[in-house]
CSV table of C-alpha atoms in Angstrom, one decimal:
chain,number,residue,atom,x,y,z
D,917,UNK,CA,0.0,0.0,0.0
D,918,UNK,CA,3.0,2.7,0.4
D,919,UNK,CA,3.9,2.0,-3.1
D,920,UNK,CA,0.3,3.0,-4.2
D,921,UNK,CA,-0.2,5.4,-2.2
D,922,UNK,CA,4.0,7.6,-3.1
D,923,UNK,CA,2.0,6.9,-6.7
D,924,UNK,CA,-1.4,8.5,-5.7
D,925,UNK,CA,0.6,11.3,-4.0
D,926,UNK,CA,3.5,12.1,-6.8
D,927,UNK,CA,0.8,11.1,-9.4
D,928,UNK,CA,-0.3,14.5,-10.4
D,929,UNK,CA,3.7,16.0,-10.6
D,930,UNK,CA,4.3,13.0,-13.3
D,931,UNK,CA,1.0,13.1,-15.2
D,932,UNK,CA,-2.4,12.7,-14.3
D,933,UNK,CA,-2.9,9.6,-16.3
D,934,UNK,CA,-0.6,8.1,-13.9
D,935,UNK,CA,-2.1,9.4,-10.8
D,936,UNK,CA,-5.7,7.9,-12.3
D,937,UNK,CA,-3.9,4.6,-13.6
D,938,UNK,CA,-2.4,4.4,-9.8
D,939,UNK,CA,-6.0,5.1,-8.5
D,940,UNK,CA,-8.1,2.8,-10.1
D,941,UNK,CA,-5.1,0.1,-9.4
D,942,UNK,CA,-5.0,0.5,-5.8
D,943,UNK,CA,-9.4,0.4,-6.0
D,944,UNK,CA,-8.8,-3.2,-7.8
């Protein structure tokens, strides 16, 4: 869960694809 959530957190300073890829990941 720290991994998902360092993604969740730095998701929007790499792209917010990531941070919605990250966030649907961590929901499944």
């Amino acid at each position: 869960m720290s991994l998902n959530y360092a993604l969740v957190v730095n998701g929007p300073a790499y792209g917010t694809q990531s941070a919605r890829s990250a966030y649907q990941f961590a929901l499944a």
